[in-house]
Coordinates of C-alpha atoms and ligand atoms in Angstrom, one line a residue:
Chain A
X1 CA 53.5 42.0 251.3
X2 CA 50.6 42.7 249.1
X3 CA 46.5 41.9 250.9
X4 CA 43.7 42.1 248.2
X5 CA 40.2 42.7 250.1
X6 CA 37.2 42.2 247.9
X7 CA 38.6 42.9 244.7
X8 CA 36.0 43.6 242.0
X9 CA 36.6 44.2 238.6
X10 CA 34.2 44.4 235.3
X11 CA 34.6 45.6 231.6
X12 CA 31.3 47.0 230.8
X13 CA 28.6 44.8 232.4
X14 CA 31.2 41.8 232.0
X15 CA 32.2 40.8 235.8
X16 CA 36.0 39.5 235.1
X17 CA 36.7 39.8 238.9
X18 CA 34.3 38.8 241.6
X19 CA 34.9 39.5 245.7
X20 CA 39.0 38.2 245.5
X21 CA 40.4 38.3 248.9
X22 CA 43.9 37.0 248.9
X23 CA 46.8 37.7 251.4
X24 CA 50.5 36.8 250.0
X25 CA 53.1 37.2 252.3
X26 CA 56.5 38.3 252.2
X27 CA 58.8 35.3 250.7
X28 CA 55.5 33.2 249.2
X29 CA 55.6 32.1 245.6
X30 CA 52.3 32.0 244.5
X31 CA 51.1 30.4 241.5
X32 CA 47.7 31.1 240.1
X33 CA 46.6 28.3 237.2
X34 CA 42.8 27.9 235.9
X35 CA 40.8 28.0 232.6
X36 CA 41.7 30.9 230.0
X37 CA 39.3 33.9 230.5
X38 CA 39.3 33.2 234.2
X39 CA 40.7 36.2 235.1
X40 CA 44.2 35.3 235.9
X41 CA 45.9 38.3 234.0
X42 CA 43.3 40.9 235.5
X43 CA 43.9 39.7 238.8
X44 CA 47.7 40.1 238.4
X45 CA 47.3 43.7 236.4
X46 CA 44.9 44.7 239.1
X47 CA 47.6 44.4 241.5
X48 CA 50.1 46.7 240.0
X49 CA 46.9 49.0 239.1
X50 CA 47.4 48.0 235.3
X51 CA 44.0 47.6 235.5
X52 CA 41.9 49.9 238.1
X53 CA 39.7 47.5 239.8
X54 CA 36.2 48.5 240.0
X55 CA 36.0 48.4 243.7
X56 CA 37.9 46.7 246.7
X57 CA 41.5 47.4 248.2
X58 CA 44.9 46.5 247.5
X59 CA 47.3 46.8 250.3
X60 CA 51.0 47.0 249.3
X61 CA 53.7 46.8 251.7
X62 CA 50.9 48.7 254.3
X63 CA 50.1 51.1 251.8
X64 CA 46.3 51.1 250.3
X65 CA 47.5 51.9 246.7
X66 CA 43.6 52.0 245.5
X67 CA 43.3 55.4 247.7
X68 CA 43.3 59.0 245.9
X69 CA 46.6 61.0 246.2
X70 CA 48.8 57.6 246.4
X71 CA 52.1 57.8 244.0
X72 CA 51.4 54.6 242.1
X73 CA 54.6 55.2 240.1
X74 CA 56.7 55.0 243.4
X75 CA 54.4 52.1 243.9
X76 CA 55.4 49.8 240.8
X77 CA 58.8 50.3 241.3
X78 CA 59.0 47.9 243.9
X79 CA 56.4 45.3 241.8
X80 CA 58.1 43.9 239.0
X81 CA 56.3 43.0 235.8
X82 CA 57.1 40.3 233.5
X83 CA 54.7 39.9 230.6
X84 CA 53.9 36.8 228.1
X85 CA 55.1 39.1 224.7
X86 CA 58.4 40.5 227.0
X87 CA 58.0 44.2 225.9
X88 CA 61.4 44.7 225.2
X89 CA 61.7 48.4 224.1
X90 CA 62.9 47.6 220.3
X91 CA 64.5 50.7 219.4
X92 CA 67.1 50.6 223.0
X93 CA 69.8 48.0 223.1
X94 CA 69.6 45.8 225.7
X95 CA 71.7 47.5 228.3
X96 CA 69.7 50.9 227.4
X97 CA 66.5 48.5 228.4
X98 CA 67.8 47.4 231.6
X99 CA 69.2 51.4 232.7
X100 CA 66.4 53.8 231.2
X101 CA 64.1 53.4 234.1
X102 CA 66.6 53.7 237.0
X103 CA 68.7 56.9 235.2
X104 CA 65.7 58.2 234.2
X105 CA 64.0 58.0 237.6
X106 CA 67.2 59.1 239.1
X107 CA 67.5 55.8 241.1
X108 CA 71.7 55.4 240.1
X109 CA 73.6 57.4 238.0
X110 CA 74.7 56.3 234.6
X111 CA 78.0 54.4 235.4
X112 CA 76.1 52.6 238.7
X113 CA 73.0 51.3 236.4
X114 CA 75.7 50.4 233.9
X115 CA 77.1 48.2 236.0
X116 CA 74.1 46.9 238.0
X117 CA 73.2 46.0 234.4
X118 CA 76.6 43.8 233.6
X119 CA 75.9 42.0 237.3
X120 CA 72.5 41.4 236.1
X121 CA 72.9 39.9 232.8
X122 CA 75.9 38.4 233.7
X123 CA 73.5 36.1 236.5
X124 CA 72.0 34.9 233.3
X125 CA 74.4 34.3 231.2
X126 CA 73.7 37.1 228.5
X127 CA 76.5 39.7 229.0
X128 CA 77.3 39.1 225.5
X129 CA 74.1 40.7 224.3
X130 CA 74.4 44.3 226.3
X131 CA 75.3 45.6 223.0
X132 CA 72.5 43.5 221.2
X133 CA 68.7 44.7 220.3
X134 CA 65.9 42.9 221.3
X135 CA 65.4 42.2 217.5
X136 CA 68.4 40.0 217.6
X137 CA 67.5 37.7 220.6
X138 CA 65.6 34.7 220.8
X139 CA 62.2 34.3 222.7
X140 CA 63.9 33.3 226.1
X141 CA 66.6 35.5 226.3
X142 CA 64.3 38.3 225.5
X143 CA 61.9 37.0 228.3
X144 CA 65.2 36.7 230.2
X145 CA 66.4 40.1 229.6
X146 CA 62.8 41.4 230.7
X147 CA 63.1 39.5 234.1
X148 CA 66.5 41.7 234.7
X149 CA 64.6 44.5 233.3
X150 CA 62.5 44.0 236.1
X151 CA 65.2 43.7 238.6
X152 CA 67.1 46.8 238.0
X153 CA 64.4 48.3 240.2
X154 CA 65.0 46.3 242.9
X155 CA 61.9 44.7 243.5
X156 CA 60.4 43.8 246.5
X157 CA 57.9 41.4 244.9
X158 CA 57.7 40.3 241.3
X159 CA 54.5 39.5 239.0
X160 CA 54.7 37.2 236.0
X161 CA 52.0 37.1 233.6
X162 CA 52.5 33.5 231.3
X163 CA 55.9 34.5 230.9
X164 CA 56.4 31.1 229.1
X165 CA 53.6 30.8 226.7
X166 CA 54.8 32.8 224.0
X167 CA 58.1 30.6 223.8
X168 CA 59.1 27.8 221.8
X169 CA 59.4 24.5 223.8
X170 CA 63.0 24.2 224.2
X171 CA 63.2 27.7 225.2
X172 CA 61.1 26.9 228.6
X173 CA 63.9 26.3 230.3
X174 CA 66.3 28.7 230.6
X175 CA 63.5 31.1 232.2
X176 CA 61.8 28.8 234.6
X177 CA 65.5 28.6 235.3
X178 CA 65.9 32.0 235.9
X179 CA 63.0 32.5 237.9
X180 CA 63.8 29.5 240.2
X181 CA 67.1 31.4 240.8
X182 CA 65.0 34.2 242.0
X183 CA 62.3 32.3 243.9
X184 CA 65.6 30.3 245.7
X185 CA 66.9 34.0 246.5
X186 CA 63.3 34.6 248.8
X187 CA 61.9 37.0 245.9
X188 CA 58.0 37.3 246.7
X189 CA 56.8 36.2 243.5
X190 CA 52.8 35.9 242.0
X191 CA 53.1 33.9 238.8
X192 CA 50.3 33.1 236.2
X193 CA 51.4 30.0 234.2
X194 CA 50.7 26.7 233.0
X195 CA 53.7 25.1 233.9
X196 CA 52.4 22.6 236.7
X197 CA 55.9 21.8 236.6
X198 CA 57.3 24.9 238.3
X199 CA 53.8 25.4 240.4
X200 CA 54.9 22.0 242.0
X201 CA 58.3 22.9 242.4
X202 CA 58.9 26.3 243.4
X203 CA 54.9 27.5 244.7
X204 CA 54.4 27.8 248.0
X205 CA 50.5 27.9 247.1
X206 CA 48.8 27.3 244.3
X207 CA 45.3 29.3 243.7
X208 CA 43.2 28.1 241.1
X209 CA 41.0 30.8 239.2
X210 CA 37.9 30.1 237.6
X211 CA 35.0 32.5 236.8
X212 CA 36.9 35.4 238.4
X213 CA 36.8 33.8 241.4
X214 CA 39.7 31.8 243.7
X215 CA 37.7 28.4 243.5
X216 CA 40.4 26.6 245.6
X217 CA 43.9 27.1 247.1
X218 CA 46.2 25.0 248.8
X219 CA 50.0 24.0 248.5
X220 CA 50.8 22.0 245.5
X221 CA 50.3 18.8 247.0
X222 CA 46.9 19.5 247.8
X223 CA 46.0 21.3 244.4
X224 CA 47.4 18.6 242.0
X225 CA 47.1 15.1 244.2
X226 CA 44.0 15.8 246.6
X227 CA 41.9 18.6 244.9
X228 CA 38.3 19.0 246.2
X229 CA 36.4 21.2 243.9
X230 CA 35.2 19.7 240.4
X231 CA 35.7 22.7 238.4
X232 CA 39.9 21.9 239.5
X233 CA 39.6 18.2 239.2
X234 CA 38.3 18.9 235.6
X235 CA 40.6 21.3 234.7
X236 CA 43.7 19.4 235.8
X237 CA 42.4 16.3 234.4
X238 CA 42.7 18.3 231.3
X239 CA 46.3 19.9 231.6
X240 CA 48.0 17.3 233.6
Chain B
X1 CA 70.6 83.5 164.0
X2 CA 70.3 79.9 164.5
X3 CA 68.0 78.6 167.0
X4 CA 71.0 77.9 169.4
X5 CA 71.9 81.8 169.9
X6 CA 68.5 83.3 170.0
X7 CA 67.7 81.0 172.7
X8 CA 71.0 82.1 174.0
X9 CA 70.3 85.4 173.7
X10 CA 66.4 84.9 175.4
X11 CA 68.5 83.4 178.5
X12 CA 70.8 86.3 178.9
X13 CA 67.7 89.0 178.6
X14 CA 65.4 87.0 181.2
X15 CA 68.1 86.1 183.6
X16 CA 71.2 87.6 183.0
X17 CA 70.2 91.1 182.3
X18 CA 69.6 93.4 185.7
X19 CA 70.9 90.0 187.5
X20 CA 66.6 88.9 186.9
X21 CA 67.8 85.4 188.4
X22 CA 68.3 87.0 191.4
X23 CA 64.3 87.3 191.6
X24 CA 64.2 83.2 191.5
X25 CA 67.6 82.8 193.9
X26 CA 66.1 85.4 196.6
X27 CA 62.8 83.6 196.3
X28 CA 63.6 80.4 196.4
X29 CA 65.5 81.0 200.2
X30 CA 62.2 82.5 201.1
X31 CA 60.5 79.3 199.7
X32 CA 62.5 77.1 201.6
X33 CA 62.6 79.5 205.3
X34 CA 59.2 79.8 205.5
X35 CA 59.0 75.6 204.3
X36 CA 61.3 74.7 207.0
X37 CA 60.2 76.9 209.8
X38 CA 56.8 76.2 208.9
X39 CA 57.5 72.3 208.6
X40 CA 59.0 72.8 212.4
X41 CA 56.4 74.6 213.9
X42 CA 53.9 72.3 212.1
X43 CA 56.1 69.4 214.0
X44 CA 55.6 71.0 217.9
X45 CA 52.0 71.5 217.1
X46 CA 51.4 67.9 215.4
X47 CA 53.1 65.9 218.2
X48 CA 51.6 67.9 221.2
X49 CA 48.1 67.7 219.2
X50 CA 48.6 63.8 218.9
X51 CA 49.7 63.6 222.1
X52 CA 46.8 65.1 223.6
X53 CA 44.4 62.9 221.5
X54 CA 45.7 60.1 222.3
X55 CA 46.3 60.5 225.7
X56 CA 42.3 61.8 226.4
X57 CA 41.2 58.6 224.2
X58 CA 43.5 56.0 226.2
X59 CA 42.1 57.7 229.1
X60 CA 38.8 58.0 227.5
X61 CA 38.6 54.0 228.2
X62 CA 39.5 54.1 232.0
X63 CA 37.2 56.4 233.1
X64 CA 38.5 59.2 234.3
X65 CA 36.6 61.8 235.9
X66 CA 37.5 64.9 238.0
X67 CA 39.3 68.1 237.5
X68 CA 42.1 66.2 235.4
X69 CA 39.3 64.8 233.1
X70 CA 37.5 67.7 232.8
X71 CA 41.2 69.3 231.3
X72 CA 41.7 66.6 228.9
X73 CA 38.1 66.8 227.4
X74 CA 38.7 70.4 226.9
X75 CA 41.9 70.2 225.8
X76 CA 40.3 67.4 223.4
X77 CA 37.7 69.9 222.2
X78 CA 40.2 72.3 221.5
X79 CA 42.1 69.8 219.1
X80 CA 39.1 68.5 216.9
X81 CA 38.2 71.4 216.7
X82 CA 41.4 72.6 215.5
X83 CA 41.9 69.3 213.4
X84 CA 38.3 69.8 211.9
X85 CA 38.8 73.5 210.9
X86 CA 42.2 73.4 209.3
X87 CA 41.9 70.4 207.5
X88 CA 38.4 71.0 206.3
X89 CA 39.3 74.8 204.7
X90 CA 42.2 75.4 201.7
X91 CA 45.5 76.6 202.8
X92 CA 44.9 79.8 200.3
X93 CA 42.0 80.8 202.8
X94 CA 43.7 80.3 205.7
X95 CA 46.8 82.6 204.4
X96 CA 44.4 85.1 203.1
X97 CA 42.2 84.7 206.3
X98 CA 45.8 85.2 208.2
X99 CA 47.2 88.4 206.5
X100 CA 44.4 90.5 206.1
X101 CA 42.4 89.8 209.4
X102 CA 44.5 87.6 212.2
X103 CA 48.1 89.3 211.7
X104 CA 46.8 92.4 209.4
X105 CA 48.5 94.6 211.8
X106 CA 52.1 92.9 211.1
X107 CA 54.3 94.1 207.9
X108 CA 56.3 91.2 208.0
X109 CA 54.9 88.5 205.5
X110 CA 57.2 85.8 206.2
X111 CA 55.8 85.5 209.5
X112 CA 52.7 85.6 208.2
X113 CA 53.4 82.5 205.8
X114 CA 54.7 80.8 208.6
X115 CA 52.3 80.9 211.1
X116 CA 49.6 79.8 208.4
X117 CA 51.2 77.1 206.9
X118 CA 52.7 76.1 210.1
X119 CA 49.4 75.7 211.9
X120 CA 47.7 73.9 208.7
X121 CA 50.5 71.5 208.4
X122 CA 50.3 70.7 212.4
X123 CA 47.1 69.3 211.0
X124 CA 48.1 66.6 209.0
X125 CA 51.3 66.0 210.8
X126 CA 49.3 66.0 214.3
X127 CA 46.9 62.9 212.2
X128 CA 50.5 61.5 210.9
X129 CA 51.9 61.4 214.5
X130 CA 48.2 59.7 216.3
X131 CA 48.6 56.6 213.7
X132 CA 52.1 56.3 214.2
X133 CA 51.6 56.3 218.1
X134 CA 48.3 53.8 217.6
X135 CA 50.9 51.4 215.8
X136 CA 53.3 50.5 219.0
X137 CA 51.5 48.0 220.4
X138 CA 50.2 48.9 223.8
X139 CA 52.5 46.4 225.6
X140 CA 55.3 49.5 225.4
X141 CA 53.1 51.5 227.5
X142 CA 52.3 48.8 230.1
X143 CA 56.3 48.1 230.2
X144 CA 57.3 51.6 230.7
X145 CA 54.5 52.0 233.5
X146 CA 55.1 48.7 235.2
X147 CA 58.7 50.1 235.7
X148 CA 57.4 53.2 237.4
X149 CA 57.5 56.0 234.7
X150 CA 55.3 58.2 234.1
X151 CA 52.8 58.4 231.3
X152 CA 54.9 61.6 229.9
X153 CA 57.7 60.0 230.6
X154 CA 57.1 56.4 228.8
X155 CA 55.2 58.9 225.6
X156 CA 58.4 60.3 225.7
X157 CA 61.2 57.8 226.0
X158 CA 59.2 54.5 224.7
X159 CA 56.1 55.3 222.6
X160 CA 57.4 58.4 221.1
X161 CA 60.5 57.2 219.6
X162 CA 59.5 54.8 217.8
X163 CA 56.3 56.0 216.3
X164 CA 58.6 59.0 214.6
X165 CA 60.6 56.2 213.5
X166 CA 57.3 55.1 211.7
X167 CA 56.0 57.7 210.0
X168 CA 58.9 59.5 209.2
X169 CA 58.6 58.9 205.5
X170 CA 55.2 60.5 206.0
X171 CA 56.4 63.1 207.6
X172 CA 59.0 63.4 204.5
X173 CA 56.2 63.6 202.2
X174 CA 54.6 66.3 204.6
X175 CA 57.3 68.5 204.5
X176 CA 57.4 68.0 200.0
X177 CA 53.3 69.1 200.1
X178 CA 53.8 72.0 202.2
X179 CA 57.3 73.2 199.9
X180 CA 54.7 73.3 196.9
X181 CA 51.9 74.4 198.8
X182 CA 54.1 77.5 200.0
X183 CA 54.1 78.5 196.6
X184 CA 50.0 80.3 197.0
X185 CA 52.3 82.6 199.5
X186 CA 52.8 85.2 196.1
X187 CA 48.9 85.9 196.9
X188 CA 49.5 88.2 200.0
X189 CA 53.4 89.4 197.9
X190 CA 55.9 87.7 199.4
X191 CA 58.4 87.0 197.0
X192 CA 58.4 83.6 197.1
X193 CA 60.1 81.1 194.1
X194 CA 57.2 81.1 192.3
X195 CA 56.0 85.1 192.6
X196 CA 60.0 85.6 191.4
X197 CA 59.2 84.1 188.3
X198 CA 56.2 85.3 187.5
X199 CA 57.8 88.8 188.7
X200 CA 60.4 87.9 185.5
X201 CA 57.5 86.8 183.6
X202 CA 55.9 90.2 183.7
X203 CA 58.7 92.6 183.1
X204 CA 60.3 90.4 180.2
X205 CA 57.0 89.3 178.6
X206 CA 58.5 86.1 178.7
X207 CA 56.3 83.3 180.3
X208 CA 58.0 79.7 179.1
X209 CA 61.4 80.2 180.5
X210 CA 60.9 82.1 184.1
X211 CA 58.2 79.4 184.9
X212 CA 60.3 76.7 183.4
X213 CA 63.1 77.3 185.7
X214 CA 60.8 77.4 188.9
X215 CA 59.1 74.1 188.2
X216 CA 62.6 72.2 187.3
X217 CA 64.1 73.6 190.7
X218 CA 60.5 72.5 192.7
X219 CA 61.3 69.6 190.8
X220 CA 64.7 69.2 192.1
X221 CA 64.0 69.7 195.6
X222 CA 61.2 66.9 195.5
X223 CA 63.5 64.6 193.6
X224 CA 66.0 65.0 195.7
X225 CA 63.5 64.5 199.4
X226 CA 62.0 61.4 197.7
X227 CA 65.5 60.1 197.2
X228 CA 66.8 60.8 201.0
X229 CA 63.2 59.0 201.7
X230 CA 63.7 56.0 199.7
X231 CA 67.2 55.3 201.8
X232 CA 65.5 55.7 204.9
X233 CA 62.7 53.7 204.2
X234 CA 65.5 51.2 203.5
X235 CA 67.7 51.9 206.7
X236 CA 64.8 51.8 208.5
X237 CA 63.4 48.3 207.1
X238 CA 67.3 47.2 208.1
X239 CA 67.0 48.4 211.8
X240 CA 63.5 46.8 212.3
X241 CA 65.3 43.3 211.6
X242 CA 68.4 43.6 213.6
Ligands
ADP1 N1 40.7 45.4 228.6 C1 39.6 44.6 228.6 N2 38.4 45.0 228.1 C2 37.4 44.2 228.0 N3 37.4 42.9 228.5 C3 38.6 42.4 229.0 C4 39.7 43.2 229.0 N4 40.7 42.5 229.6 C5 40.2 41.3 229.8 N5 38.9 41.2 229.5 C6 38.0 40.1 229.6 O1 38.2 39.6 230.9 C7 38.1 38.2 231.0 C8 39.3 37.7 231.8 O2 40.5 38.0 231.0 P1 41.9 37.7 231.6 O3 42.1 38.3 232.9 O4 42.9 38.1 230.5 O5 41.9 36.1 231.7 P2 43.0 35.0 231.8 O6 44.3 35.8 231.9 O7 42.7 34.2 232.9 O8 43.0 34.3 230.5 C9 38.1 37.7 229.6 O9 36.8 37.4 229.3 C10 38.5 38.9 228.8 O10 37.8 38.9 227.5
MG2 MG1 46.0 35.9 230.7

């Protein structure tokens, strides 16, 4: 689905991303943990050219979207983005969220985005709120709504970016939730987040990040029962 | 005579008399044309101006280079110094510079007042439109990309939008500076609110009352803008909450 081949990236003389090589394959759920500052978020922009990575390649469904000349808007359509603030677009009701992107890109005409958008939020239980503004939901239904923002495009591979960490405790829940739905539906999913809970659950691999570098990966058993380097054993000695 | 009737009588020989009101009537239309058509050409300018600034500056940060950012530095150029010039002369120049040197050729001095005042106001409302589009955070940007739109696109559905919905008070109190600043427009003749006053003024030798009634309807106009921008101000507060 998506190969990264020595990925560098630096702000300034600040190396964030160092030599990150990194195949995910169609179907994986990959979840990247490590230390704050790591470069967890840069990895993950990088890959939807967010961020333009300093040197290195990414491939994307066989296409090298670092080259000159590539359409990297047709690209992100099919690489959802879920961020930790949601990014709802305050001034659009919610069903104007889910639709502007597919009517304005002329992917479905008004009446098929409409109703792509009632399937959608009816999967998660929010139907009620099509009418709503962000401005009137809570934290996880916003980060719900963006999720579904997300899938109106009909991704082929989804990226979320802490999408818990801005949300009150009891609000966890309902979007791990939702994005267990979608890993259980074979979505190819990279997820940043410190939710060991999910990562043991739902990853297929966990990588942990440290010093803009993938210091160890494995599957979660390895990472969080068996992990070999110190900088993981210290850092899940700290978060577990 | 009691006072009463000879300030009756001073009405009816100032305004009444050879219909003279009709110098303050026909000028204040003019006032208000050339303010509106000014205010909406200052509005294309100001928004593709801001655009443009912020645009080079966002790219400014990633680097770009080639024949696209060798367009948006000029482009850039071309706005600062633009920005620079306009807002660092008076308006009464810039009408006087307009009439008898950039447009001395045309007869027809409403365009002329629009044009200036339009391109000065473009000015402030281009700095009025960059703050307002600094102010959405830049998460709205990364959304609208992430989804596959374009940068025009997102600026124009997303970012745009809402950074009107910002500053539109200031944009309100744009549009009452430039209805008071068209005022100046009696310098090149056009007959203008104020210049039909002072027209009164000089053939009824009768300053108080001409220049009375132009202040209390400039007066009335602002009132009345400030008012309309108070309630949005207050409908807008409401829609941030919902
Ligand atoms: N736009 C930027 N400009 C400069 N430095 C940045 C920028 N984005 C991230 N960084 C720096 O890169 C490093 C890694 O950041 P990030 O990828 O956000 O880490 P993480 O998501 O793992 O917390 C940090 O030191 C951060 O300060
Ligand atoms: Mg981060």
């Amino acid at each position: 689905m998506i190969t990264v081949n020595h990925l560098y990236k630096s702000f300034g003389d600040h190396d964030v991303l160092v030599d990150i090589n990194e195949h995910i394959a169609p179907g994986e759920k990959v979840v990247i943990i490590g230390p704050s500052g790591s470069g967890k978020s840069t990895f993950l922009r990088c890959m939807n050219l967010l961020e333009q990575p300093t040197s290195g390649q990414i491939i994307f469904d066989g296409v090298d979207i670092t080259q000159k000349g590539v359409d990297i808007n047709e690209i992100r359509r099919h690489m959802g983005m879920v961020f930790q603030h949601f990014n709802l677009f305050p001034h659009l009701s919610i069903t104007e969220n889910l639709t502007l992107a597919p009517i304005k890109l002329k992917l479905m005409c008004r009446e098929e985005a409409n109703e792509e958008a009632m399937r959608l939020l009816n999967l998660v239980n929010l139907s009620e709120k099509a009418d709503a503004y962000p401005g009137q939901l809570s934290g996880g239904q916003k980060q719900r709504i963006a999720i579904v923002r997300s899938l109106m495009m009909k991704p082929k591979m989804m990226l979320f970016d802490e999408p818990t960490s801005a949300l009150d405790p009891e609000m966890v829940g309902e979007v791990l939730g939702v994005m267990k739905d979608l890993a259980n539906d074979g979505m190819t999913m990279a997820v940043v987040t410190h939710e060991m809970g999910f990562a043991r659950e739902v990853a297929t691999r966990v990588l942990f990040m440290d010093e803009g570098v993938i210091m160890e990966q494995g599957t979660p058993e390895q990472i969080f029962n068996d992990p070999q380097n110190e900088r993981t054993k210290e850092f899940l000695s700290k978060v577990l | 005579m009691s006072a009463l009737d000879e300030l009756k009588q001073k009405i009816i020989f100032v305004f009444i008399e050879d219909q003279r009101y009709m110098y303050i009537i026909k000028g204040l239309r003019t006032t208000i044309i050339v303010t509106l058509l000014a205010l909406l050409l200052g509005l294309v300018i100001g928004i593709l101006v801001a655009v443009v600034r912020t645009a080079h500056d966002q790219m400014d940060k990633k680097g770009l280079t080639g024949l696209p950012g060798l367009i948006m530095n000029i482009l850039n150029a071309i706005c600062r110094v633009y920005l620079t010039v306009i807002r660092g002369t008076p308006a009464m120049v810039q009408l006087l510079l307009m009439y008898f040197v950039f447009l001395a050729s045309s007869t027809n001095k409403v365009l002329v007042a629009v044009l200036t005042f339009g391109i000065n106001s473009g000015a402030y409302v281009a700095e009025i439109f960059r703050s307002g589009i600094m102010s959405i955070d830049k998460g709205q940007m990364e959304a609208g990309r992430s989804l596959g739109l374009g940068y025009a696109m997102t600026m124009q559905q997303i970012i745009l939008p809402q950074a009107i919905k910002n500053v539109l008070p200031a944009l309100v109190n744009e549009m009452i500076t430039l209805l008071k600043e068209t005022s100046i427009c009696g310098y090149i003749g056009l007959n203008e609110m104020t210049r039909g006053g002072d027209i009164i003024r000089g053939i009824t030798f009768e300053a108080l009352l001409p220049l009375l009634v132009v202040a209390a309807i400039y007066l009335a106009i602002v009132m009345f803008f400030t008012w309309i921008m108070g309630k949005l101000e207050r409908r807008l507060r409401e829609s941030d909450n919902r």
